[in-house]
C-alpha cells in the first residue's frame, strides 16, 4: 500500500513542482508554453525510481516508453521555440516525431524483411498516433486544459485496461503518467494554445508507447484500445453540451469533457475484463 502511494505521489509532486517553477520563472508567455515539461519530468522521475537507469537502454516495448517521452520533450520544445506560430510547420514536426517513435516501437528495423514484418502492427499504431496527436493538437487550440484532461482520462483507462489483462508493468506506468498529467493542471494558464506542444507530443507519444507495450504483451487488447482511442475525440462533443453562463462554464466545460471522455475509457476497461474472463474461463 505504501509503495502504491509513493508510486502515485512521486510523479504528481515532481510534475507539480517542475511545472510551477517553469511557469513562474520563464515569464508569462514562455512559461505558459514550456510548463508542460513537468509532465515528462514527472513520468521520467517515476520511471527511474521504479525501474532504475539500466532499462532505459533496452528497446523492449515497455522500455521504449521513456525514450519516446524524452523525444516528445525535445520535439515539443523545438516546436515552441521556432514553429509555435506556424501551424503547418508544427504539425510537420509532430509527424516526424510520430514516424521516429513508431520506428523505435517497432524495434528499429532496417532491412526490408524486418520492415515488412513490422508493417501491419506499425500501421495500427500509426492510426492510433494520428488519433491521439490529432485529438490533443486540435483540443489545445480551443482550451488549454483540454489536452491534459483528455490524457489523464485516457491514461487512467489504459491503466485499468492493462490491469484487467494482467499487464502490471503497463498499468503502473499508465497510472504514473496520468498523475503526472494532473500535476500540470493547476498551473495551466487561460491563454488559448498554451501550454504549447510539449503535453501533446511527450504525453501523447508516451501514451501510444504504453499502448504498444500492452499490445505486445497481450494482443487481445486491440479491441479495448480501439475503444479507448475514442477518448481523444471527446472534445468536440463535450464542447456542444450546454455550459450555462461565463461563470458556470468555467466548471461545466471541463466537467462535460471528463464525463464524455470517461465513457469510452470505462467501456475499454469493461471490455478488457470481459476478454480476460473469456481467456481464463
PDB file of C-alpha atoms in Angstrom:
ATOM      1  CA  UNK A   1       0.000   0.000   0.000  1.00  0.00           C
ATOM      2  CA  UNK A   2       2.819   2.397   0.897  1.00  0.00           C
ATOM      3  CA  UNK A   3       4.608   1.595  -2.371  1.00  0.00           C
ATOM      4  CA  UNK A   4       1.426   2.347  -4.315  1.00  0.00           C
ATOM      5  CA  UNK A   5       1.001   5.722  -2.600  1.00  0.00           C
ATOM      6  CA  UNK A   6       4.635   6.610  -3.267  1.00  0.00           C
ATOM      7  CA  UNK A   7       4.326   5.436  -6.858  1.00  0.00           C
ATOM      8  CA  UNK A   8       1.451   7.852  -7.446  1.00  0.00           C
ATOM      9  CA  UNK A   9       2.723  10.710  -5.270  1.00  0.00           C
ATOM     10  CA  UNK A  10       6.178  10.885  -6.854  1.00  0.00           C
ATOM     11  CA  UNK A  11       5.193  11.766 -10.454  1.00  0.00           C
ATOM     12  CA  UNK A  12       2.416  14.051  -9.198  1.00  0.00           C
ATOM     13  CA  UNK A  13       4.669  16.087  -6.912  1.00  0.00           C
ATOM     14  CA  UNK A  14       7.579  16.219  -9.364  1.00  0.00           C
ATOM     15  CA  UNK A  15       5.306  17.361 -12.207  1.00  0.00           C
ATOM     16  CA  UNK A  16       3.612  19.900  -9.933  1.00  0.00           C
ATOM     17  CA  UNK A  17       6.939  21.345  -8.771  1.00  0.00           C
ATOM     18  CA  UNK A  18       8.664  21.425 -12.168  1.00  0.00           C
ATOM     19  CA  UNK A  19       5.630  22.893 -13.956  1.00  0.00           C
ATOM     20  CA  UNK A  20       5.276  25.549 -11.279  1.00  0.00           C
ATOM     21  CA  UNK A  21       8.932  26.568 -11.415  1.00  0.00           C
ATOM     22  CA  UNK A  22       8.887  26.807 -15.220  1.00  0.00           C
ATOM     23  CA  UNK A  23       5.545  28.610 -15.269  1.00  0.00           C
ATOM     24  CA  UNK A  24       6.617  31.241 -12.726  1.00  0.00           C
ATOM     25  CA  UNK A  25      10.251  31.729 -13.729  1.00  0.00           C
ATOM     26  CA  UNK A  26      10.177  31.648 -17.521  1.00  0.00           C
ATOM     27  CA  UNK A  27       7.788  34.563 -17.967  1.00  0.00           C
ATOM     28  CA  UNK A  28       4.114  34.801 -18.822  1.00  0.00           C
ATOM     29  CA  UNK A  29       4.262  33.704 -22.457  1.00  0.00           C
ATOM     30  CA  UNK A  30       7.303  31.442 -22.481  1.00  0.00           C
ATOM     31  CA  UNK A  31       6.427  29.854 -19.142  1.00  0.00           C
ATOM     32  CA  UNK A  32       2.947  29.029 -20.407  1.00  0.00           C
ATOM     33  CA  UNK A  33       4.402  27.310 -23.470  1.00  0.00           C
ATOM     34  CA  UNK A  34       7.120  25.359 -21.663  1.00  0.00           C
ATOM     35  CA  UNK A  35       5.381  24.353 -18.427  1.00  0.00           C
ATOM     36  CA  UNK A  36       4.332  21.028 -19.976  1.00  0.00           C
ATOM     37  CA  UNK A  37       7.897  19.831 -19.396  1.00  0.00           C
ATOM     38  CA  UNK A  38       6.753  18.954 -15.869  1.00  0.00           C
ATOM     39  CA  UNK A  39       4.676  16.101 -17.304  1.00  0.00           C
ATOM     40  CA  UNK A  40       7.685  14.446 -18.927  1.00  0.00           C
ATOM     41  CA  UNK A  41       9.989  15.045 -15.974  1.00  0.00           C
ATOM     42  CA  UNK A  42       7.388  13.637 -13.583  1.00  0.00           C
ATOM     43  CA  UNK A  43       6.960  10.462 -15.617  1.00  0.00           C
ATOM     44  CA  UNK A  44      10.708  10.018 -16.137  1.00  0.00           C
ATOM     45  CA  UNK A  45      11.314  10.565 -12.426  1.00  0.00           C
ATOM     46  CA  UNK A  46       8.818   7.812 -11.637  1.00  0.00           C
ATOM     47  CA  UNK A  47      10.416   5.528 -14.244  1.00  0.00           C
ATOM     48  CA  UNK A  48      13.884   5.919 -12.770  1.00  0.00           C
ATOM     49  CA  UNK A  49      12.525   5.350  -9.251  1.00  0.00           C
ATOM     50  CA  UNK A  50      10.606   2.232 -10.296  1.00  0.00           C
ATOM     51  CA  UNK A  51      12.994   0.711 -12.852  1.00  0.00           C
ATOM     52  CA  UNK A  52      16.397   2.322 -12.490  1.00  0.00           C
ATOM     53  CA  UNK A  53      18.656   3.626 -15.261  1.00  0.00           C
ATOM     54  CA  UNK A  54      19.550   0.331 -16.953  1.00  0.00           C
ATOM     55  CA  UNK A  55      16.153  -0.337 -18.616  1.00  0.00           C
ATOM     56  CA  UNK A  56      16.481   2.980 -20.495  1.00  0.00           C
ATOM     57  CA  UNK A  57      18.920   1.278 -22.863  1.00  0.00           C
ATOM     58  CA  UNK A  58      16.644  -1.661 -23.623  1.00  0.00           C
ATOM     59  CA  UNK A  59      14.403  -1.377 -26.650  1.00  0.00           C
ATOM     60  CA  UNK A  60      11.724  -3.614 -25.203  1.00  0.00           C
ATOM     61  CA  UNK A  61       8.159  -2.470 -25.949  1.00  0.00           C
ATOM     62  CA  UNK A  62       7.744  -1.060 -22.438  1.00  0.00           C
ATOM     63  CA  UNK A  63      11.344   0.130 -22.148  1.00  0.00           C
ATOM     64  CA  UNK A  64      10.882   2.333 -25.224  1.00  0.00           C
ATOM     65  CA  UNK A  65       8.246   4.457 -23.467  1.00  0.00           C
ATOM     66  CA  UNK A  66      10.667   6.749 -21.556  1.00  0.00           C
ATOM     67  CA  UNK A  67      12.707   7.238 -24.739  1.00  0.00           C
ATOM     68  CA  UNK A  68       9.547   8.413 -26.504  1.00  0.00           C
ATOM     69  CA  UNK A  69       8.892  10.722 -23.539  1.00  0.00           C
ATOM     70  CA  UNK A  70      12.340  12.277 -23.968  1.00  0.00           C
ATOM     71  CA  UNK A  71      11.872  12.627 -27.726  1.00  0.00           C
ATOM     72  CA  UNK A  72       8.485  14.252 -27.142  1.00  0.00           C
ATOM     73  CA  UNK A  73      10.030  16.765 -24.757  1.00  0.00           C
ATOM     74  CA  UNK A  74      12.667  17.654 -27.356  1.00  0.00           C
ATOM     75  CA  UNK A  75      10.172  17.862 -30.232  1.00  0.00           C
ATOM     76  CA  UNK A  76       7.715  19.908 -28.183  1.00  0.00           C
ATOM     77  CA  UNK A  77      10.429  22.326 -27.104  1.00  0.00           C
ATOM     78  CA  UNK A  78      11.570  22.666 -30.731  1.00  0.00           C
ATOM     79  CA  UNK A  79       8.047  23.497 -31.891  1.00  0.00           C
ATOM     80  CA  UNK A  80       7.594  26.046 -29.105  1.00  0.00           C
ATOM     81  CA  UNK A  81      10.964  27.621 -29.918  1.00  0.00           C
ATOM     82  CA  UNK A  82      10.554  28.257 -33.635  1.00  0.00           C
ATOM     83  CA  UNK A  83       7.322  26.862 -35.043  1.00  0.00           C
ATOM     84  CA  UNK A  84       4.613  27.657 -32.484  1.00  0.00           C
ATOM     85  CA  UNK A  85       3.078  30.322 -34.724  1.00  0.00           C
ATOM     86  CA  UNK A  86       3.462  28.224 -37.876  1.00  0.00           C
ATOM     87  CA  UNK A  87       0.697  25.649 -37.764  1.00  0.00           C
ATOM     88  CA  UNK A  88       1.908  23.659 -40.787  1.00  0.00           C
ATOM     89  CA  UNK A  89       5.487  23.509 -39.504  1.00  0.00           C
ATOM     90  CA  UNK A  90       4.303  22.448 -36.036  1.00  0.00           C
ATOM     91  CA  UNK A  91       2.270  19.574 -37.458  1.00  0.00           C
ATOM     92  CA  UNK A  92       5.247  18.591 -39.648  1.00  0.00           C
ATOM     93  CA  UNK A  93       7.431  18.266 -36.543  1.00  0.00           C
ATOM     94  CA  UNK A  94       4.675  16.218 -34.885  1.00  0.00           C
ATOM     95  CA  UNK A  95       4.561  13.904 -37.936  1.00  0.00           C
ATOM     96  CA  UNK A  96       8.339  13.386 -37.898  1.00  0.00           C
ATOM     97  CA  UNK A  97       8.213  12.670 -34.164  1.00  0.00           C
ATOM     98  CA  UNK A  98       5.436  10.104 -34.707  1.00  0.00           C
ATOM     99  CA  UNK A  99       7.346   8.337 -37.511  1.00  0.00           C
ATOM    100  CA  UNK A 100      10.560   8.105 -35.483  1.00  0.00           C
ATOM    101  CA  UNK A 101       8.637   6.897 -32.441  1.00  0.00           C
ATOM    102  CA  UNK A 102       6.926   4.204 -34.495  1.00  0.00           C
ATOM    103  CA  UNK A 103      10.292   3.076 -35.829  1.00  0.00           C
ATOM    104  CA  UNK A 104      11.629   2.779 -32.282  1.00  0.00           C
ATOM    105  CA  UNK A 105       8.497   0.958 -31.091  1.00  0.00           C
ATOM    106  CA  UNK A 106       8.904  -1.487 -33.988  1.00  0.00           C
ATOM    107  CA  UNK A 107      12.419  -2.340 -32.756  1.00  0.00           C
ATOM    108  CA  UNK A 108      14.409  -0.107 -35.160  1.00  0.00           C
ATOM    109  CA  UNK A 109      14.049  -2.384 -38.214  1.00  0.00           C
ATOM    110  CA  UNK A 110      16.491  -1.593 -41.046  1.00  0.00           C
ATOM    111  CA  UNK A 111      16.166  -4.431 -43.562  1.00  0.00           C
ATOM    112  CA  UNK A 112      13.263  -4.658 -45.984  1.00  0.00           C
ATOM    113  CA  UNK A 113      12.251  -8.012 -44.498  1.00  0.00           C
ATOM    114  CA  UNK A 114      12.143  -6.560 -40.982  1.00  0.00           C
ATOM    115  CA  UNK A 115      10.244  -3.513 -42.211  1.00  0.00           C
ATOM    116  CA  UNK A 116       7.689  -5.729 -43.949  1.00  0.00           C
ATOM    117  CA  UNK A 117       7.222  -7.822 -40.804  1.00  0.00           C
ATOM    118  CA  UNK A 118       6.599  -4.705 -38.721  1.00  0.00           C
ATOM    119  CA  UNK A 119       4.336  -3.015 -41.274  1.00  0.00           C
ATOM    120  CA  UNK A 120       0.982  -4.335 -40.037  1.00  0.00           C
ATOM    121  CA  UNK A 121       1.361  -3.567 -36.307  1.00  0.00           C
ATOM    122  CA  UNK A 122       3.038  -0.259 -37.205  1.00  0.00           C
ATOM    123  CA  UNK A 123       0.023   0.682 -39.329  1.00  0.00           C
ATOM    124  CA  UNK A 124      -2.299   0.176 -36.363  1.00  0.00           C
ATOM    125  CA  UNK A 125      -0.033   2.231 -34.107  1.00  0.00           C
ATOM    126  CA  UNK A 126       0.229   4.922 -36.806  1.00  0.00           C
ATOM    127  CA  UNK A 127      -3.563   5.214 -36.799  1.00  0.00           C
ATOM    128  CA  UNK A 128      -3.542   5.446 -33.010  1.00  0.00           C
ATOM    129  CA  UNK A 129      -0.829   8.117 -33.192  1.00  0.00           C
ATOM    130  CA  UNK A 130      -2.943  10.099 -35.666  1.00  0.00           C
ATOM    131  CA  UNK A 131      -5.996   9.968 -33.410  1.00  0.00           C
ATOM    132  CA  UNK A 132      -4.042  10.829 -30.251  1.00  0.00           C
ATOM    133  CA  UNK A 133      -1.926  13.667 -31.641  1.00  0.00           C
ATOM    134  CA  UNK A 134      -4.761  14.958 -33.790  1.00  0.00           C
ATOM    135  CA  UNK A 135      -7.226  14.981 -30.910  1.00  0.00           C
ATOM    136  CA  UNK A 136      -4.809  16.602 -28.463  1.00  0.00           C
ATOM    137  CA  UNK A 137      -3.477  19.081 -31.019  1.00  0.00           C
ATOM    138  CA  UNK A 138      -6.904  20.357 -32.015  1.00  0.00           C
ATOM    139  CA  UNK A 139      -8.173  20.380 -28.422  1.00  0.00           C
ATOM    140  CA  UNK A 140      -5.295  22.584 -27.261  1.00  0.00           C
ATOM    141  CA  UNK A 141      -6.331  25.217 -29.806  1.00  0.00           C
ATOM    142  CA  UNK A 142      -9.741  25.517 -28.140  1.00  0.00           C
ATOM    143  CA  UNK A 143      -8.935  25.210 -24.443  1.00  0.00           C
ATOM    144  CA  UNK A 144      -5.528  24.985 -22.710  1.00  0.00           C
ATOM    145  CA  UNK A 145      -6.764  22.477 -20.137  1.00  0.00           C
ATOM    146  CA  UNK A 146      -8.385  20.093 -22.633  1.00  0.00           C
ATOM    147  CA  UNK A 147      -5.304  18.030 -23.693  1.00  0.00           C
ATOM    148  CA  UNK A 148      -4.269  17.437 -20.083  1.00  0.00           C
ATOM    149  CA  UNK A 149      -7.762  16.294 -19.083  1.00  0.00           C
ATOM    150  CA  UNK A 150      -8.057  14.004 -22.103  1.00  0.00           C
ATOM    151  CA  UNK A 151      -4.641  12.496 -21.406  1.00  0.00           C
ATOM    152  CA  UNK A 152      -5.405  11.947 -17.724  1.00  0.00           C
ATOM    153  CA  UNK A 153      -8.666  10.132 -18.505  1.00  0.00           C
ATOM    154  CA  UNK A 154      -7.095   8.087 -21.312  1.00  0.00           C
ATOM    155  CA  UNK A 155      -4.131   7.036 -19.156  1.00  0.00           C
ATOM    156  CA  UNK A 156      -6.439   6.051 -16.306  1.00  0.00           C
ATOM    157  CA  UNK A 157      -8.426   3.958 -18.785  1.00  0.00           C
ATOM    158  CA  UNK A 158      -5.229   2.411 -20.130  1.00  0.00           C
ATOM    159  CA  UNK A 159      -4.130   1.576 -16.597  1.00  0.00           C
ATOM    160  CA  UNK A 160      -7.455  -0.113 -15.849  1.00  0.00           C
ATOM    161  CA  UNK A 161      -7.370  -1.982 -19.159  1.00  0.00           C
ATOM    162  CA  UNK A 162      -3.806  -3.215 -18.616  1.00  0.00           C
ATOM    163  CA  UNK A 163      -4.593  -4.230 -15.031  1.00  0.00           C
ATOM    164  CA  UNK A 164      -7.602  -6.281 -16.151  1.00  0.00           C
ATOM    165  CA  UNK A 165      -5.424  -8.067 -18.707  1.00  0.00           C
ATOM    166  CA  UNK A 166      -2.670  -8.794 -16.200  1.00  0.00           C
ATOM    167  CA  UNK A 167      -0.102  -6.359 -17.617  1.00  0.00           C
ATOM    168  CA  UNK A 168       1.036  -4.907 -14.306  1.00  0.00           C
ATOM    169  CA  UNK A 169       4.046  -3.027 -15.674  1.00  0.00           C
ATOM    170  CA  UNK A 170       1.992  -1.180 -18.288  1.00  0.00           C
ATOM    171  CA  UNK A 171      -0.746  -0.456 -15.765  1.00  0.00           C
ATOM    172  CA  UNK A 172       1.685   1.097 -13.276  1.00  0.00           C
ATOM    173  CA  UNK A 173       3.334   3.233 -15.979  1.00  0.00           C
ATOM    174  CA  UNK A 174      -0.032   4.414 -17.330  1.00  0.00           C
ATOM    175  CA  UNK A 175      -1.223   5.461 -13.877  1.00  0.00           C
ATOM    176  CA  UNK A 176       2.077   7.249 -13.238  1.00  0.00           C
ATOM    177  CA  UNK A 177       1.630   9.162 -16.487  1.00  0.00           C
ATOM    178  CA  UNK A 178      -1.949  10.021 -15.516  1.00  0.00           C
ATOM    179  CA  UNK A 179      -0.965  11.583 -12.201  1.00  0.00           C
ATOM    180  CA  UNK A 180       1.987  13.392 -13.853  1.00  0.00           C
ATOM    181  CA  UNK A 181      -0.555  14.997 -16.180  1.00  0.00           C
ATOM    182  CA  UNK A 182      -2.657  16.025 -13.180  1.00  0.00           C
ATOM    183  CA  UNK A 183       0.424  17.722 -11.738  1.00  0.00           C
ATOM    184  CA  UNK A 184       0.461  20.107 -14.708  1.00  0.00           C
ATOM    185  CA  UNK A 185      -3.224  21.070 -14.491  1.00  0.00           C
ATOM    186  CA  UNK A 186      -3.085  23.548 -11.567  1.00  0.00           C
ATOM    187  CA  UNK A 187      -0.596  25.741 -13.439  1.00  0.00           C
ATOM    188  CA  UNK A 188      -2.439  25.910 -16.740  1.00  0.00           C
ATOM    189  CA  UNK A 189      -2.958  29.495 -17.896  1.00  0.00           C
ATOM    190  CA  UNK A 190      -6.087  30.810 -19.521  1.00  0.00           C
ATOM    191  CA  UNK A 191      -4.341  31.712 -22.785  1.00  0.00           C
ATOM    192  CA  UNK A 192      -5.598  29.718 -25.802  1.00  0.00           C
ATOM    193  CA  UNK A 193      -2.982  27.416 -27.279  1.00  0.00           C
ATOM    194  CA  UNK A 194      -0.959  27.101 -24.056  1.00  0.00           C
ATOM    195  CA  UNK A 195       0.838  25.048 -22.731  1.00  0.00           C
ATOM    196  CA  UNK A 196       2.351  24.555 -26.145  1.00  0.00           C
ATOM    197  CA  UNK A 197       3.084  21.243 -27.820  1.00  0.00           C
ATOM    198  CA  UNK A 198       5.044  19.524 -25.069  1.00  0.00           C
ATOM    199  CA  UNK A 199       1.982  17.978 -23.419  1.00  0.00           C
ATOM    200  CA  UNK A 200       0.663  16.866 -26.807  1.00  0.00           C
ATOM    201  CA  UNK A 201       3.885  15.263 -28.066  1.00  0.00           C
ATOM    202  CA  UNK A 202       5.511  13.996 -24.876  1.00  0.00           C
ATOM    203  CA  UNK A 203       2.284  12.933 -23.162  1.00  0.00           C
ATOM    204  CA  UNK A 204       0.514  11.676 -26.274  1.00  0.00           C
ATOM    205  CA  UNK A 205       3.596   9.865 -27.547  1.00  0.00           C
ATOM    206  CA  UNK A 206       4.133   8.147 -24.208  1.00  0.00           C
ATOM    207  CA  UNK A 207       0.501   7.028 -24.178  1.00  0.00           C
ATOM    208  CA  UNK A 208       0.930   5.414 -27.598  1.00  0.00           C
ATOM    209  CA  UNK A 209       4.178   3.762 -26.469  1.00  0.00           C
ATOM    210  CA  UNK A 210       2.428   2.260 -23.433  1.00  0.00           C
ATOM    211  CA  UNK A 211      -0.448   1.103 -25.643  1.00  0.00           C
ATOM    212  CA  UNK A 212       2.102  -0.558 -27.944  1.00  0.00           C
ATOM    213  CA  UNK A 213       3.670  -2.285 -24.944  1.00  0.00           C
ATOM    214  CA  UNK A 214       0.250  -3.584 -23.896  1.00  0.00           C
ATOM    215  CA  UNK A 215      -0.404  -4.900 -27.412  1.00  0.00           C
ATOM    216  CA  UNK A 216       2.979  -6.629 -27.491  1.00  0.00           C
ATOM    217  CA  UNK A 217       2.241  -8.312 -24.173  1.00  0.00           C
ATOM    218  CA  UNK A 218      -1.464  -9.004 -24.800  1.00  0.00           C
ATOM    219  CA  UNK A 219      -2.509  -8.880 -28.485  1.00  0.00           C
ATOM    220  CA  UNK A 220      -6.134  -9.351 -27.401  1.00  0.00           C
ATOM    221  CA  UNK A 221      -6.122  -5.791 -26.075  1.00  0.00           C
ATOM    222  CA  UNK A 222      -6.574  -4.370 -29.593  1.00  0.00           C
ATOM    223  CA  UNK A 223     -10.355  -4.053 -29.289  1.00  0.00           C
ATOM    224  CA  UNK A 224     -10.221  -2.311 -25.925  1.00  0.00           C
ATOM    225  CA  UNK A 225      -7.532   0.076 -27.187  1.00  0.00           C
ATOM    226  CA  UNK A 226      -9.623   0.933 -30.242  1.00  0.00           C
ATOM    227  CA  UNK A 227     -12.461   1.948 -27.918  1.00  0.00           C
ATOM    228  CA  UNK A 228     -10.052   3.802 -25.623  1.00  0.00           C
ATOM    229  CA  UNK A 229      -8.811   5.884 -28.568  1.00  0.00           C
ATOM    230  CA  UNK A 230     -12.270   7.485 -28.718  1.00  0.00           C
ATOM    231  CA  UNK A 231     -11.301   9.442 -25.588  1.00  0.00           C
ATOM    232  CA  UNK A 232      -9.205  11.731 -27.784  1.00  0.00           C
ATOM    233  CA  UNK A 233     -12.242  12.538 -29.939  1.00  0.00           C
ATOM    234  CA  UNK A 234     -14.372  13.638 -26.980  1.00  0.00           C
ATOM    235  CA  UNK A 235     -13.639  17.381 -27.046  1.00  0.00           C
ATOM    236  CA  UNK A 236     -15.872  18.379 -29.999  1.00  0.00           C
ATOM    237  CA  UNK A 237     -18.829  16.520 -28.459  1.00  0.00           C
ATOM    238  CA  UNK A 238     -18.249  17.989 -24.998  1.00  0.00           C
ATOM    239  CA  UNK A 239     -17.970  21.497 -26.464  1.00  0.00           C
ATOM    240  CA  UNK A 240     -21.517  21.227 -27.842  1.00  0.00           C
ATOM    241  CA  UNK A 241     -23.091  20.445 -24.469  1.00  0.00           C
ATOM    242  CA  UNK A 242     -24.748  23.294 -22.530  1.00  0.00           C
ATOM    243  CA  UNK A 243     -22.383  25.140 -20.208  1.00  0.00           C
ATOM    244  CA  UNK A 244     -24.581  27.989 -18.982  1.00  0.00           C
ATOM    245  CA  UNK A 245     -23.142  31.460 -18.440  1.00  0.00           C
ATOM    246  CA  UNK A 246     -19.488  32.525 -18.393  1.00  0.00           C
ATOM    247  CA  UNK A 247     -19.078  31.707 -14.702  1.00  0.00           C
ATOM    248  CA  UNK A 248     -20.683  28.284 -14.771  1.00  0.00           C
ATOM    249  CA  UNK A 249     -18.817  27.436 -17.980  1.00  0.00           C
ATOM    250  CA  UNK A 250     -15.524  27.511 -16.057  1.00  0.00           C
ATOM    251  CA  UNK A 251     -16.582  24.304 -14.313  1.00  0.00           C
ATOM    252  CA  UNK A 252     -19.162  22.937 -16.730  1.00  0.00           C
ATOM    253  CA  UNK A 253     -16.899  22.672 -19.785  1.00  0.00           C
ATOM    254  CA  UNK A 254     -14.115  20.676 -18.064  1.00  0.00           C
ATOM    255  CA  UNK A 255     -16.758  18.617 -16.292  1.00  0.00           C
ATOM    256  CA  UNK A 256     -18.527  17.715 -19.523  1.00  0.00           C
ATOM    257  CA  UNK A 257     -15.192  16.865 -21.147  1.00  0.00           C
ATOM    258  CA  UNK A 258     -14.224  14.477 -18.340  1.00  0.00           C
ATOM    259  CA  UNK A 259     -17.669  12.881 -18.397  1.00  0.00           C
ATOM    260  CA  UNK A 260     -17.728  12.363 -22.173  1.00  0.00           C
ATOM    261  CA  UNK A 261     -14.141  11.064 -22.201  1.00  0.00           C
ATOM    262  CA  UNK A 262     -14.799   8.727 -19.272  1.00  0.00           C
ATOM    263  CA  UNK A 263     -17.453   6.819 -21.244  1.00  0.00           C
ATOM    264  CA  UNK A 264     -15.071   5.157 -23.770  1.00  0.00           C
ATOM    265  CA  UNK A 265     -12.383   4.851 -21.075  1.00  0.00           C
ATOM    266  CA  UNK A 266     -14.756   2.924 -18.817  1.00  0.00           C
ATOM    267  CA  UNK A 267     -16.025   0.828 -21.710  1.00  0.00           C
ATOM    268  CA  UNK A 268     -12.456  -0.105 -22.664  1.00  0.00           C
ATOM    269  CA  UNK A 269     -11.792  -1.299 -19.114  1.00  0.00           C
ATOM    270  CA  UNK A 270     -15.022  -3.310 -19.159  1.00  0.00           C
ATOM    271  CA  UNK A 271     -14.128  -4.945 -22.485  1.00  0.00           C
ATOM    272  CA  UNK A 272     -10.712  -5.840 -21.100  1.00  0.00           C
ATOM    273  CA  UNK A 273     -12.305  -7.511 -18.077  1.00  0.00           C
ATOM    274  CA  UNK A 274     -14.630  -9.496 -20.333  1.00  0.00           C
ATOM    275  CA  UNK A 275     -11.725 -10.540 -22.554  1.00  0.00           C
ATOM    276  CA  UNK A 276      -9.676 -11.605 -19.538  1.00  0.00           C
ATOM    277  CA  UNK A 277     -12.526 -13.730 -18.202  1.00  0.00           C
ATOM    278  CA  UNK A 278     -13.061 -15.377 -21.599  1.00  0.00           C
ATOM    279  CA  UNK A 279      -9.374 -16.266 -21.823  1.00  0.00           C
ATOM    280  CA  UNK A 280      -9.184 -17.579 -18.264  1.00  0.00           C
ATOM    281  CA  UNK A 281     -12.521 -19.349 -18.464  1.00  0.00           C
TER     282      UNK A 281
END
